[in-house]
Coordinates of C-alpha atoms and ligand atoms in Angstrom, one line a residue:
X1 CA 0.0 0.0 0.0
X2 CA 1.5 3.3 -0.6
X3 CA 0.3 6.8 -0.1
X4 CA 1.7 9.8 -1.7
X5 CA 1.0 13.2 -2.3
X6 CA 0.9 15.4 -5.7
X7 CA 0.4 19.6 -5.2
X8 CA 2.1 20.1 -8.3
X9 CA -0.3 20.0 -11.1
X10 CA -3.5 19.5 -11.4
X11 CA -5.4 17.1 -10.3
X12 CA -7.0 15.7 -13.6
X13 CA -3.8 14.9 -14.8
X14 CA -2.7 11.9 -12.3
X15 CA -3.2 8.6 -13.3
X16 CA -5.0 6.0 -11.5
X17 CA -8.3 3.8 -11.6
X18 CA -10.3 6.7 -10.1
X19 CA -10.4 10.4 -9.0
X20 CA -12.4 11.6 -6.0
X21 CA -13.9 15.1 -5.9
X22 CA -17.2 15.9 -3.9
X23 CA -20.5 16.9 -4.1
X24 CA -23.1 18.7 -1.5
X25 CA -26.4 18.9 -1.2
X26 CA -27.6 20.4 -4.8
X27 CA -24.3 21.5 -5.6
X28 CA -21.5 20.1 -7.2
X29 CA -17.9 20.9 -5.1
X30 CA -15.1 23.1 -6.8
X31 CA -13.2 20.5 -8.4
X32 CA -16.4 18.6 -9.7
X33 CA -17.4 21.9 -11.3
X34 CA -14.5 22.1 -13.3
X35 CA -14.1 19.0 -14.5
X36 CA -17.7 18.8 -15.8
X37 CA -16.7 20.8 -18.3
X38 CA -14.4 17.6 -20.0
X39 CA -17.5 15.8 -18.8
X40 CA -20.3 17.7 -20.9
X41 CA -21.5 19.4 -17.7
X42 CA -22.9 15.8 -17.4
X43 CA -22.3 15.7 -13.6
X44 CA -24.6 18.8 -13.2
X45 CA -27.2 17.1 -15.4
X46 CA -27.5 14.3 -12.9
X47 CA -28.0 16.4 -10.3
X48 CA -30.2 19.1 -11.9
X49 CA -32.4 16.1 -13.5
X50 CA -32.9 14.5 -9.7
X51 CA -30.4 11.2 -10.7
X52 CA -28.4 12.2 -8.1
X53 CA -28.7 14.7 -4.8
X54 CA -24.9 15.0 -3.3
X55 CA -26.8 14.0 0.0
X56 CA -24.4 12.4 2.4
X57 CA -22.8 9.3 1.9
X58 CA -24.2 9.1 -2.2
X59 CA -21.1 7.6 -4.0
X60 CA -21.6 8.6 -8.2
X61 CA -19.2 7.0 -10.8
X62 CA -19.3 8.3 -14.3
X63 CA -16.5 7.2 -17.0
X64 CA -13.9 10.1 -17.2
X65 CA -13.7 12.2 -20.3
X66 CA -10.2 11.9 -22.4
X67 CA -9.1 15.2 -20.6
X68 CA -9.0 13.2 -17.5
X69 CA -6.2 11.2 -17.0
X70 CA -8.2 8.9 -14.4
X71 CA -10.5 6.2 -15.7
X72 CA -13.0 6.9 -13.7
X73 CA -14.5 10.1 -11.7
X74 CA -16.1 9.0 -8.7
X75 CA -18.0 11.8 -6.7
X76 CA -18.9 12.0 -3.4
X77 CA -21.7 13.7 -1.9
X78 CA -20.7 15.4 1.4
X79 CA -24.6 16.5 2.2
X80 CA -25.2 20.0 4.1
X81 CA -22.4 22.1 4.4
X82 CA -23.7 23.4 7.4
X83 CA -24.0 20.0 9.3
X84 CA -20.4 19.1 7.8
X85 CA -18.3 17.9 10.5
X86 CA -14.6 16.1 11.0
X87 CA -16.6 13.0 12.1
X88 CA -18.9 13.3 8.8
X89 CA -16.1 13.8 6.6
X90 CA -13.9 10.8 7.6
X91 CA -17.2 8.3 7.7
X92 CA -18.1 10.0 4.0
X93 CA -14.5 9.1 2.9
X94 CA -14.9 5.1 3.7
X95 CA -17.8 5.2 2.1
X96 CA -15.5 5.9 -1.1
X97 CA -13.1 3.7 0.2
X98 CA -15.7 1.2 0.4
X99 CA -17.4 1.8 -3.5
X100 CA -13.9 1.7 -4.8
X101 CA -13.1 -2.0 -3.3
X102 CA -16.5 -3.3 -4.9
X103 CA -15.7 -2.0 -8.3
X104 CA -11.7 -2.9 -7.6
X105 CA -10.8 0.5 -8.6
X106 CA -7.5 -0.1 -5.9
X107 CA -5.4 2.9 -7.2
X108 CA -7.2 6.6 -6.5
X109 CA -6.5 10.0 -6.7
X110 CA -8.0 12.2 -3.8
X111 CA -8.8 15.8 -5.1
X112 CA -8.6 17.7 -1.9
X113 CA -12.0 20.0 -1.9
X114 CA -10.3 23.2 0.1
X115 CA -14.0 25.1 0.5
X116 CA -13.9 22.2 3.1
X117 CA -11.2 24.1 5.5
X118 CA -12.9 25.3 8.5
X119 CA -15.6 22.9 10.7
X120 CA -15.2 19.8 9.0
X121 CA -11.3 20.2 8.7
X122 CA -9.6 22.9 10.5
X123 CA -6.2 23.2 8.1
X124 CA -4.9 21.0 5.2
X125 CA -3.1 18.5 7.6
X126 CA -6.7 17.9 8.9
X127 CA -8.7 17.8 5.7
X128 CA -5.6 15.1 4.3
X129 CA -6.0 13.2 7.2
X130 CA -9.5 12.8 7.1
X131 CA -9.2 11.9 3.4
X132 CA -6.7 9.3 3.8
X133 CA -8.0 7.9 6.9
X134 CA -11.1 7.3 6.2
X135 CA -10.9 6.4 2.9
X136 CA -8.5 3.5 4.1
X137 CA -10.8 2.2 6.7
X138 CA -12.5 0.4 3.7
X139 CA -10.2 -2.0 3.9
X140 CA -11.2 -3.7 6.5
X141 CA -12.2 -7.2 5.7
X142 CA -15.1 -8.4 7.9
X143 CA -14.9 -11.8 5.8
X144 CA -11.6 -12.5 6.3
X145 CA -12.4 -15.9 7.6
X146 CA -13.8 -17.0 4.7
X147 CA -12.2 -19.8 2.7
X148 CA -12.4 -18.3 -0.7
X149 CA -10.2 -15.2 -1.1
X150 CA -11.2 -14.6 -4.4
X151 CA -14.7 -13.5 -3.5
X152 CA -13.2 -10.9 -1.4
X153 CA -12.9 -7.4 -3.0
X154 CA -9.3 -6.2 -3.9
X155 CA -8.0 -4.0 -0.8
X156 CA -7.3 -0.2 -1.7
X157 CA -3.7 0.0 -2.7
X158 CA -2.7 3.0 -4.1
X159 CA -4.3 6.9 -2.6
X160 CA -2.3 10.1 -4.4
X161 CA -3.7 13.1 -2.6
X162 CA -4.1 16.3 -4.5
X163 CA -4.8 19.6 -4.9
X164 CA -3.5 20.5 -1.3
X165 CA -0.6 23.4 -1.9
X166 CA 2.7 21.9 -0.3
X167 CA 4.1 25.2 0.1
X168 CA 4.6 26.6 3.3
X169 CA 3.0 23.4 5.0
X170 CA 6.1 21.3 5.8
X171 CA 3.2 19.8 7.8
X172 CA 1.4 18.2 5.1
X173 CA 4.1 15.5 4.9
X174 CA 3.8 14.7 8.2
X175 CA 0.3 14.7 8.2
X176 CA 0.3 11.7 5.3
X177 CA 2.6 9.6 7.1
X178 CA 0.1 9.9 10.4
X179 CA -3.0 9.2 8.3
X180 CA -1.4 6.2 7.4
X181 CA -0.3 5.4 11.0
X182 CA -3.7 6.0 12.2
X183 CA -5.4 4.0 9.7
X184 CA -3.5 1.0 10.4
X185 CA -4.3 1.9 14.4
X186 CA -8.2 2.0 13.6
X187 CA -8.1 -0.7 11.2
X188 CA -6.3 -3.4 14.1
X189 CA -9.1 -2.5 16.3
X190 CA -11.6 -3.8 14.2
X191 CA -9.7 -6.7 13.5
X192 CA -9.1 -7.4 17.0
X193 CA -12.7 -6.6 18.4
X194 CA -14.3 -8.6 15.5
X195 CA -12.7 -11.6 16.3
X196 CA -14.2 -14.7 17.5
X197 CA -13.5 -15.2 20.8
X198 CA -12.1 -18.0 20.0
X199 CA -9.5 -17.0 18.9
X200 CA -8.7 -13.3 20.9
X201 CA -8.5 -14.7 24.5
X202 CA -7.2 -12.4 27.0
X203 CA -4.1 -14.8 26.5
X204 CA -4.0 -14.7 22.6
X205 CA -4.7 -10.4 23.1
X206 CA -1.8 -10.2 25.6
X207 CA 0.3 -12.2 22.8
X208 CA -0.6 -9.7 20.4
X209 CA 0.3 -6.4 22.0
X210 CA 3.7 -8.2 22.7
X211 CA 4.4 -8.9 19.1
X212 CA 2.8 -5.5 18.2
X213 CA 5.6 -3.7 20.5
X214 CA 8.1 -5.5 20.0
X215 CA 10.7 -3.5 18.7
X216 CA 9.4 -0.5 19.7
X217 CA 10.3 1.5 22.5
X218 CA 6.9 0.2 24.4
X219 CA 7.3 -1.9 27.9
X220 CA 5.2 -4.6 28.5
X221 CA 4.3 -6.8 31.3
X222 CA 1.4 -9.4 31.6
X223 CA 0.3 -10.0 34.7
X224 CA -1.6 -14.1 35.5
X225 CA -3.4 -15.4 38.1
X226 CA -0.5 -15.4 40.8
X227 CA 0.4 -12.0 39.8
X228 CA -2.9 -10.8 40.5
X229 CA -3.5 -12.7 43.6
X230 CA -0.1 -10.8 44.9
X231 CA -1.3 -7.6 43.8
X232 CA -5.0 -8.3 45.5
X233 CA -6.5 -7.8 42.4
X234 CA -10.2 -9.6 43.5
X235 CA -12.4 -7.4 41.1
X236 CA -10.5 -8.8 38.2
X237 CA -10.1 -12.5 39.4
X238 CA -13.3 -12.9 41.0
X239 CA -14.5 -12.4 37.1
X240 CA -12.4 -14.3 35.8
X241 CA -13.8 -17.1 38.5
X242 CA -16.0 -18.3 35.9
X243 CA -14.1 -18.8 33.2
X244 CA -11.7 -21.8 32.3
X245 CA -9.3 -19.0 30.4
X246 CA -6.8 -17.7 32.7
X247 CA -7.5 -13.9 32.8
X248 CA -4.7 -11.2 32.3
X249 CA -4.0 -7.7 33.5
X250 CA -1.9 -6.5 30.2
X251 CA 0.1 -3.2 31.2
X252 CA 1.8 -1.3 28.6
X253 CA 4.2 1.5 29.8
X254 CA 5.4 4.6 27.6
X255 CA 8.4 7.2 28.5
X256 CA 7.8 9.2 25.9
X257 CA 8.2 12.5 28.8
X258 CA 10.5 13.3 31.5
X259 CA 10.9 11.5 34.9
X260 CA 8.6 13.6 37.1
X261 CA 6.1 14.4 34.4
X262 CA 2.6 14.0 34.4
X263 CA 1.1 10.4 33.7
X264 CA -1.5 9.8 31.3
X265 CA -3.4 6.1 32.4
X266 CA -5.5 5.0 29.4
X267 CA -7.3 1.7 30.8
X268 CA -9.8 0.0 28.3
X269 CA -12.2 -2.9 29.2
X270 CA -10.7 -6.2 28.3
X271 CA -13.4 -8.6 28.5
X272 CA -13.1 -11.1 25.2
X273 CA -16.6 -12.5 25.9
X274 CA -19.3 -11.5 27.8
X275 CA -22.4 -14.4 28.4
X276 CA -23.2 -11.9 31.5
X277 CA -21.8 -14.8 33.9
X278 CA -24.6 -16.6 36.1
X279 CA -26.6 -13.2 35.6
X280 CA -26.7 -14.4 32.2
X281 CA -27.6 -12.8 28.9
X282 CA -30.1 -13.9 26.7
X283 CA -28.6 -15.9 23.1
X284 CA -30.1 -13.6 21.1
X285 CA -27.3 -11.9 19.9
X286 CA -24.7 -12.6 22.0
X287 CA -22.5 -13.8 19.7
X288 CA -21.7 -9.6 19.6
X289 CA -20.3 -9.8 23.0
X290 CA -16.8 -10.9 21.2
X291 CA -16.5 -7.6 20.9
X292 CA -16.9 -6.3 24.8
X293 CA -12.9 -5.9 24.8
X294 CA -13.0 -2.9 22.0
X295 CA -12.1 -0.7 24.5
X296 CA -9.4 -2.6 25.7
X297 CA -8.0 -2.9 21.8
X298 CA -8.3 1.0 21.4
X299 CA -6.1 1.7 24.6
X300 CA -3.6 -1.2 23.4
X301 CA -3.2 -0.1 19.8
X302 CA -3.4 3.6 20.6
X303 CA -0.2 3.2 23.0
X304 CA 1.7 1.7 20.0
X305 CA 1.0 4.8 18.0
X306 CA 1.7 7.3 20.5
X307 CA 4.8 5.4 20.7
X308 CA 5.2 5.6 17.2
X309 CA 4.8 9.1 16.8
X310 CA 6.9 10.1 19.7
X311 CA 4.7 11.9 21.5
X312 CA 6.8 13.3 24.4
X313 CA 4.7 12.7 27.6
X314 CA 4.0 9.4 29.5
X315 CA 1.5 7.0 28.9
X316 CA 0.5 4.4 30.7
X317 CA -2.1 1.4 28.9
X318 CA -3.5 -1.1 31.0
X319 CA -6.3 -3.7 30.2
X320 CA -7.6 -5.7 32.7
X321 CA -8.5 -8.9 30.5
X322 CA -11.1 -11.9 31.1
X323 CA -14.0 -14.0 29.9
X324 CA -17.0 -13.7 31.6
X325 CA -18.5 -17.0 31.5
X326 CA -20.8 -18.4 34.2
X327 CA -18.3 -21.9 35.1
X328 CA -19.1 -23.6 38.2
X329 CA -16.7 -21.7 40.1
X330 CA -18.5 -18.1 39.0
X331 CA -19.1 -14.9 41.2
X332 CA -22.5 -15.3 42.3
X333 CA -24.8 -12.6 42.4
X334 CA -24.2 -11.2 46.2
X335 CA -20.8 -12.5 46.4
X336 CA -18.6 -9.6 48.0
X337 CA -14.9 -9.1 46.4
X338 CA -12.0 -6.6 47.6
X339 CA -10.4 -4.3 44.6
X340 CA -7.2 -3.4 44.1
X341 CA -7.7 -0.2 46.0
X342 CA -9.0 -2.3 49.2
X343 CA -12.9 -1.3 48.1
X344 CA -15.4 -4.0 48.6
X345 CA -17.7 -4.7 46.2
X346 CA -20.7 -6.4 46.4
X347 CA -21.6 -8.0 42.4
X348 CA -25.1 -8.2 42.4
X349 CA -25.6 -8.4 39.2
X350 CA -22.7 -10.6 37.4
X351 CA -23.3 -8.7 34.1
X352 CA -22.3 -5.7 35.0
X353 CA -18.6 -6.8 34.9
X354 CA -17.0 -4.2 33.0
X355 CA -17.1 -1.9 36.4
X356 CA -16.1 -4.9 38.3
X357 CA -12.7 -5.6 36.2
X358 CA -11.9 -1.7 35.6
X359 CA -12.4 -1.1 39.4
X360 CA -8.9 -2.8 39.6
X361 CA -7.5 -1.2 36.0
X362 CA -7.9 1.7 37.6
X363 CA -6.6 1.3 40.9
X364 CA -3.7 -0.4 39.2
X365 CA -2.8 3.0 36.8
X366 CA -2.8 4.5 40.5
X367 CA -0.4 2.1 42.1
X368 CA 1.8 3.2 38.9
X369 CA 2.0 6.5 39.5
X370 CA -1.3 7.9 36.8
X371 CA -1.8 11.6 37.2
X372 CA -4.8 11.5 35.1
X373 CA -7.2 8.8 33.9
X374 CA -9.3 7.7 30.8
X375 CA -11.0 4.8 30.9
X376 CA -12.6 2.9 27.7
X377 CA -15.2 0.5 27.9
X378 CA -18.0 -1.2 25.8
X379 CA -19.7 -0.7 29.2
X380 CA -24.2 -0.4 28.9
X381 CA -26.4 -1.4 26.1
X382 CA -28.2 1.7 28.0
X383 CA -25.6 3.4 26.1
X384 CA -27.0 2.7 22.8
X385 CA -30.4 3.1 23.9
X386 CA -29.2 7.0 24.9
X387 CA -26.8 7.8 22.2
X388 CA -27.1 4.9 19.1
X389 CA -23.9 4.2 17.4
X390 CA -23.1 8.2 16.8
X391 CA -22.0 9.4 20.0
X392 CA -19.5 7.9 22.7
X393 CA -21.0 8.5 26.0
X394 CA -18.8 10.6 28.0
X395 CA -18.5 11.2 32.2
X396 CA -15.7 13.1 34.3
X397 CA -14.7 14.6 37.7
X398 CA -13.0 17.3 35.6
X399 CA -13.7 19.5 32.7
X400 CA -9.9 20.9 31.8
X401 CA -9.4 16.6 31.0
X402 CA -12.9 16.7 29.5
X403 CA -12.1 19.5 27.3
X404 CA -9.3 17.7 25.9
X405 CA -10.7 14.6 25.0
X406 CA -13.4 16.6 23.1
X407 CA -10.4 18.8 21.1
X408 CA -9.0 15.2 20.4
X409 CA -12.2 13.7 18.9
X410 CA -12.8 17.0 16.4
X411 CA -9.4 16.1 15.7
X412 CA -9.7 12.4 15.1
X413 CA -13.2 12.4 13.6
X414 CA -15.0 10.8 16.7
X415 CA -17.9 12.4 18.5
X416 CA -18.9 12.1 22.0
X417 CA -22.1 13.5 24.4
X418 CA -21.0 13.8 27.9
X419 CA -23.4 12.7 30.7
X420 CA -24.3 14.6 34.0
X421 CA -22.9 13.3 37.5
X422 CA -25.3 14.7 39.6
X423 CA -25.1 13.7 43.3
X424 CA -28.4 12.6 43.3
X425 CA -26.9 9.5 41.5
X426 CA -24.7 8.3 44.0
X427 CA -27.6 6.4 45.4
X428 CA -26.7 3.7 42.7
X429 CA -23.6 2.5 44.5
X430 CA -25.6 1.8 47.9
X431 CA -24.8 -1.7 49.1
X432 CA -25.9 -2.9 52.8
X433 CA -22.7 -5.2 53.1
X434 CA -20.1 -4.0 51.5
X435 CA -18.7 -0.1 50.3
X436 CA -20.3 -0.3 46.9
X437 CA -22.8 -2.4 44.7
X438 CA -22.5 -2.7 41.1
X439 CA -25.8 -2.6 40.0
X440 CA -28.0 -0.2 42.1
X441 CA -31.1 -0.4 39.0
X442 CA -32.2 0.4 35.9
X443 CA -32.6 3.9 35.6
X444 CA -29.7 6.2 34.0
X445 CA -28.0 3.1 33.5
X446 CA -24.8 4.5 32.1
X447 CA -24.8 7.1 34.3
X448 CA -24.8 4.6 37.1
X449 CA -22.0 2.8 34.9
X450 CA -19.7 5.6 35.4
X451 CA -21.0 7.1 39.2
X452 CA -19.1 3.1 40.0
X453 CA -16.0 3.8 38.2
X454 CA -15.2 7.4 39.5
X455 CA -14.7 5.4 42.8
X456 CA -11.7 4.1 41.5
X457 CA -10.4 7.7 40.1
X458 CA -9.6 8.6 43.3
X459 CA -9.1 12.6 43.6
X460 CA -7.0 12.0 39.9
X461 CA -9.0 13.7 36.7
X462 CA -10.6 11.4 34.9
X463 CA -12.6 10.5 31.7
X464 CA -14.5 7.7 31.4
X465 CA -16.1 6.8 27.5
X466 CA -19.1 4.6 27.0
X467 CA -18.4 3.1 23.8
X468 CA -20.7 -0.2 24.0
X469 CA -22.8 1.9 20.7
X470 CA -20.2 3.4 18.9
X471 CA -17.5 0.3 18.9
X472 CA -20.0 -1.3 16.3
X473 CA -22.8 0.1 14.3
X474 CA -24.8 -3.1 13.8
X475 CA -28.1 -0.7 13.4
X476 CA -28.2 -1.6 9.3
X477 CA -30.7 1.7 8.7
X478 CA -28.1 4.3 10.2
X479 CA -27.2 5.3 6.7
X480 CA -24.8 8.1 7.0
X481 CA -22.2 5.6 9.7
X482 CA -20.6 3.3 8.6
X483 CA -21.7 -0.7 9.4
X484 CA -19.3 -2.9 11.5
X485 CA -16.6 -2.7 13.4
X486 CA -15.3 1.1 13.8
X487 CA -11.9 1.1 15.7
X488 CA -13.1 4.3 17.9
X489 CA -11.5 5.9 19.7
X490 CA -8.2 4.8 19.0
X491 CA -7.7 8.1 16.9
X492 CA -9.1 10.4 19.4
X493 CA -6.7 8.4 22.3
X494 CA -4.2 9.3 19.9
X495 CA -4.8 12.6 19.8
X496 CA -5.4 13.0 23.4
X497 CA -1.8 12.2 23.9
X498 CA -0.6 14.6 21.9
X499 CA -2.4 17.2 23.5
X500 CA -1.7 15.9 26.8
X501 CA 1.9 16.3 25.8
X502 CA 1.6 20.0 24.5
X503 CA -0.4 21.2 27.4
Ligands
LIG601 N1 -20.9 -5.6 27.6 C1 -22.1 -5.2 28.1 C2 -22.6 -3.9 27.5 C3 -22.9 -3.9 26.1 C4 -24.2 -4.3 25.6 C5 -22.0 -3.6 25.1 C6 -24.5 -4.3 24.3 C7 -22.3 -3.6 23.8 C8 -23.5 -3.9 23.3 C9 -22.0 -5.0 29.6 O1 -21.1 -5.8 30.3 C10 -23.4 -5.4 30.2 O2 -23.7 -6.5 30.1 N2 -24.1 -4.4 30.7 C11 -25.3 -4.5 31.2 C12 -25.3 -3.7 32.5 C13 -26.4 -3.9 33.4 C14 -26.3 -5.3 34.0 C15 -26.3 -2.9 34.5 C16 -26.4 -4.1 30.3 O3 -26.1 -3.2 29.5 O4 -27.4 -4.6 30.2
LIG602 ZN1 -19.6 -6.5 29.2
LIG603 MN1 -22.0 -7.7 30.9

């Protein structure tokens, strides 16, 4: 795969299967307009004559006229201008991304539309970025399991971007080599939250970070059973009780900053399946709960790009990783176990395990010195009945931490909704026997989600993202996002770094 970028020239006259200009709502974009020309204003026909509308997401493909030195012009409509946003621009790039693969046009030319600089991309690092990146997300192969290779469509293999003036933006290099990077981030958390659970145990995930960091400047150390036992890690193992899998606690350490500098703990929910334990689910649809460790992939694969970037500040990744299965040796509900942090929590509810097992990620990034936390988790399917798969539900003790994660996700393309703690809440956490409960009812059930976790912050700023909708759009009439797997928010932990770093 190779990436390159042309602003010498113009764009009509690089090669390649396809080039990409855009479209809005009733309106062709700059590029499109002057193209049509060598196209017999045939563009503007469509959309004057009601074939096409440039709403969002529409993907057109006309033959290119001689004057075009691409075979094909492939327009993409980009919808309101007014509702155009970073998020909206990367998900409308994979839906090229995604038209190109099905009609194995693998080598494209990406006419950068500059009217876009402003909301939707703030300069031209952003608006290549968002180009690239989402445009490469296409490649990810939900069938990858399937025996016949040949049915699969040809991944994207060639992307010049163009129209973008180099000049003065010393940037803009930068910026290609990132989009890349990043691509390759969000495109191993889909692969690692989509697979079977078979096959990503909290063994086979530990086993994958290691080879993942191998030759990078990335420490790290999996902690087992005995480990955990030392460390009085009971949240975690009383979990893991159920399960014949041996659970792990995978901590990944970055020294990207000075000795005495300021920590960043990223801890992401591990679990590799969820069947809810002797609380358990129902089978409809379970088979999704291979995914209930996404958050745990985004905090693992973002540490290898800040690592990658050198991002000078320190960053800390742990996972606390298990099956929750309900084995004959499973929490039952009432049983009382003792966090990390010496908390007792009473599991009344066994499903509600993601608390349970960050309760001790949490008081671990303590124990290692965290100045700040951000937790990740696939945590309440209340979550998706509050936000769908658009927004990542977001709580916090502090609103200087909040504000960065926000500035990270416009940066990264992901969008988040943050959630009220108001004290009237804390009644969820109420136990008679021990210091907390982790399931106190029904009502504001991600709220109650993250009123448990905050326990564990301590008096450290902290973050906590609900991403149990926005992990995987499985809702097949949400148009305008793409289906599957998304990788969030490895990009916007990415990002978060970086500003962590600069601030
Ligand atoms: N992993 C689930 C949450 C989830 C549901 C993620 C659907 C993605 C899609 C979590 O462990 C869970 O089971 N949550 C319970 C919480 C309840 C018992 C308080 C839920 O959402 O029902
Ligand atoms: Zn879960
Ligand atoms: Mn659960």
């Amino acid at each position: 795969m190779t990436v390159t970028m042309r602003g010498d020239g113009e764009p009509v006259t690089i090669g390649g299967d396809a080039l990409v200009v855009t479209a809005f709502k009733g309106e062709l974009g700059a590029l499109a307009e002057t193209i049509d020309v060598s196209l017999g204003d045939e563009l503007a026909a469509m959309l004057a004559s009601g074939e096409i509308s440039g709403r969002f997401g529409e993907v057109t493909v006309v033959v290119a006229a001689a004057a075009i030195a691409a075979r094909r012009v492939v327009m993409v409509g980009l919808g309101d201008r007014a509702v155009l946003d970073a998020y909206r621009l990367y998900n409308a790039y994979t839906f090229v991304g995604r038209e190109l693969r099905k009609r194995r046009l693998t080598r494209a030319v990406l006419a950068a539309d500059l009217s876009l600089l402003g909301r939707a991309a703030p300069d031209q690092p952003a608006l290549l970025r968002a180009m690239v990146t989402g445009t490469l997300l296409a490649n990810f192969e939900a069938g990858a399991l399937k025996k016949d290779a040949e049915d699969r469509s040809p991944l994207i293999e060639e992307l010049v971007v163009a129209g973008l003036d180099r000049d003065g933006e010393d940037s803009i290099d930068a910026a290609l080599s990132e989009a890349v990077l990043l691509a390759d981030s969000t495109l191993r958390v889909q692969r690692w939250t989509s697979a079977p659970a078979n096959t990503m145990t909290p063994t086979t995930l530990a086993g994958a970070v290691r080879e993942l960091c191998a030759d990078g400047p990335l420490a790290v150390e999996v902690m087992g059973r005995e480990e955990l036992e030392a460390l009085g890690a009971g949240a975690l193992l009383g979990i893991a009780q159920g399960s014949d899998e041996p659970p792990a606690m995978i901590v990944v350490r970055y020294d990207g900053g000075g000795d005495g500098d300021r920590r960043l703990a990223l801890v992401g929910k591990g679990i590799t399946f969820d069947t809810g334990g002797i609380s358990i689910k129902p089978s409809l649809g379970m088979e999704m709960m291979k995914s209930d460790m996404g958050g745990g992939a985004a905090v693992l694969a973002a540490l290898h790009a800040i690592a990658a970037l050198k991002v000078p500040c320190n960053v800390l990744g742990i996972v606390p990783a298990t099956e929750n299965m309900p084995g004959g040796r499973a929490l039952k509900p009432g049983d009382v176990v003792t966090a990390i942090d010496g908390t007792t929590i009473e599991v009344v509810n066994t499903d509600a395990e993601g608390r349970v097992v960050l309760a001790d990620g949490l008081g671990l990034a303590r124990r290692l010195g965290a100045t700040h936390i951000v937790d990740v988790a696939t945590l309440t399917g209340a979550a998706i009945v509050a936000l769908g798969h658009v927004n990542t539900g977001l709580m916090s003790n502090d609103p200087e931490l909040t504000r960065l994660v926000l500035r990270a996700g416009e940066q990264a393309g992901d969008r988040f909704a943050e959630l009220p703690m108001s004290p009237e809440y804390d009644v969820c956490l109420h136990s008679d026997v021990a210091d907390v409960v982790n399931w106190g009812g029904r009502e504001a059930g991600t709220i109650a989600g993250g009123i448990f976790i905050r326990e564990f912050a301590g008096d450290l700023p902290w973050v906590h993202l609900d991403i149990a909708g926005t992990s995987w759009n499985d809702q097949g009439n949400l148009k305008d996002v793409p289906d599957g797997p998304s990788g969030s928010p490895v990009r916007t932990l990415v990002w978060l770094a970086r500003l962590f770093a600069a601030g």
